[in-house]
Protein backbone atom coordinates (compact mmCIF):
# COMPACT_ATOMS: atom_id res chain seq x y z
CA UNK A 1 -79.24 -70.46 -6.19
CA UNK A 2 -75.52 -70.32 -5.40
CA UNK A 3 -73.97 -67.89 -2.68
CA UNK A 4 -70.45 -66.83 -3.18
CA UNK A 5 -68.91 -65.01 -1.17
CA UNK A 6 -65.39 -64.08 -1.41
CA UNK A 7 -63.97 -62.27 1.82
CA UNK A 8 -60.12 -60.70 0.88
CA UNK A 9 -57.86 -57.77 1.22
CA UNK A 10 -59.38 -54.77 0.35
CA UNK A 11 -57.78 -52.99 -2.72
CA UNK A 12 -58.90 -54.51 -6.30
CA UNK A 13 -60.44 -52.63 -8.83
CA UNK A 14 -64.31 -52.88 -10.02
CA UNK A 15 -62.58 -54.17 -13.21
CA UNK A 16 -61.28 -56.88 -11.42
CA UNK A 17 -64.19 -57.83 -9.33
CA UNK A 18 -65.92 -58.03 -12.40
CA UNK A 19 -63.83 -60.37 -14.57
CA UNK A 20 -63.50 -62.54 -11.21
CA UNK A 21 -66.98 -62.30 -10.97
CA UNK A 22 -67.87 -63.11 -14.95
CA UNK A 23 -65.61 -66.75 -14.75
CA UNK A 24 -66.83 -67.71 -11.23
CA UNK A 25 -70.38 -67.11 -12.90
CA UNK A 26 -69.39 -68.68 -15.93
CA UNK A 27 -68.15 -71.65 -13.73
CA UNK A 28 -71.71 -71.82 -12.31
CA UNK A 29 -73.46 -71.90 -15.45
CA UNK A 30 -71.29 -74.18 -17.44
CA UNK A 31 -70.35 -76.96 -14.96
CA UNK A 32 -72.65 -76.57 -11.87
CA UNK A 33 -75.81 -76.50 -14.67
CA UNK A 34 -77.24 -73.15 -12.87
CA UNK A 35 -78.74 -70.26 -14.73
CA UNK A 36 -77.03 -66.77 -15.06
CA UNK A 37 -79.02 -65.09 -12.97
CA UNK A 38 -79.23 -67.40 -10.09
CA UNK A 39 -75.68 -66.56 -9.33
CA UNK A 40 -74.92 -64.59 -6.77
CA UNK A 41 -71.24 -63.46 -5.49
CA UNK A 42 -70.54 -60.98 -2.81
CA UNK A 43 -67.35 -59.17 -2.38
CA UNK A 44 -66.24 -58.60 0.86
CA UNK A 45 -63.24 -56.02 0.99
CA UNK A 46 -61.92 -55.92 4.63
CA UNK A 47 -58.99 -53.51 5.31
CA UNK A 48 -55.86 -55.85 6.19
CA UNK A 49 -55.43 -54.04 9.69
CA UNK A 50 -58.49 -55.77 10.40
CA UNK A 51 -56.91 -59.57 9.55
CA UNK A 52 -55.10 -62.17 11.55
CA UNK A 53 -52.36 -64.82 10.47
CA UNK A 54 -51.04 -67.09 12.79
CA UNK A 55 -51.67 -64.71 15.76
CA UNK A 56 -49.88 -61.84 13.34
CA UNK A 57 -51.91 -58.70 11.94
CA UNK A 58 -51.44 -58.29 8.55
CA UNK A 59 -51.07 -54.43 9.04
């Protein structure tokens, strides 16, 4: 059962999760021989106050 989980800027649309979420899925299925519904894929939207680059918020 693959775990994906994709930590990012918060700010996409569900429509966008859920095309990113169809070809990582597809992915899965096609090349890493899993079944559909074994996949799993979390979102993780975390404002970008709350991020660090090089020492640098992102805010």
């Amino acid at each position: 059962m693959p775990v994906i989980t994709i930590d990012w800027f918060g700010g996409r649309t569900n429509e966008q999760k859920q095309a990113i979420a169809t070809q990582i899925t597809d992915a899965l299925v096609e090349k890493g021989n899993t079944k559909r519904e074994d996949v799993w894929i979390r979102f993780v939207d975390t404002p970008k106050e709350n991020w660090s680059l090089g020492g640098d918020l992102q805010a």
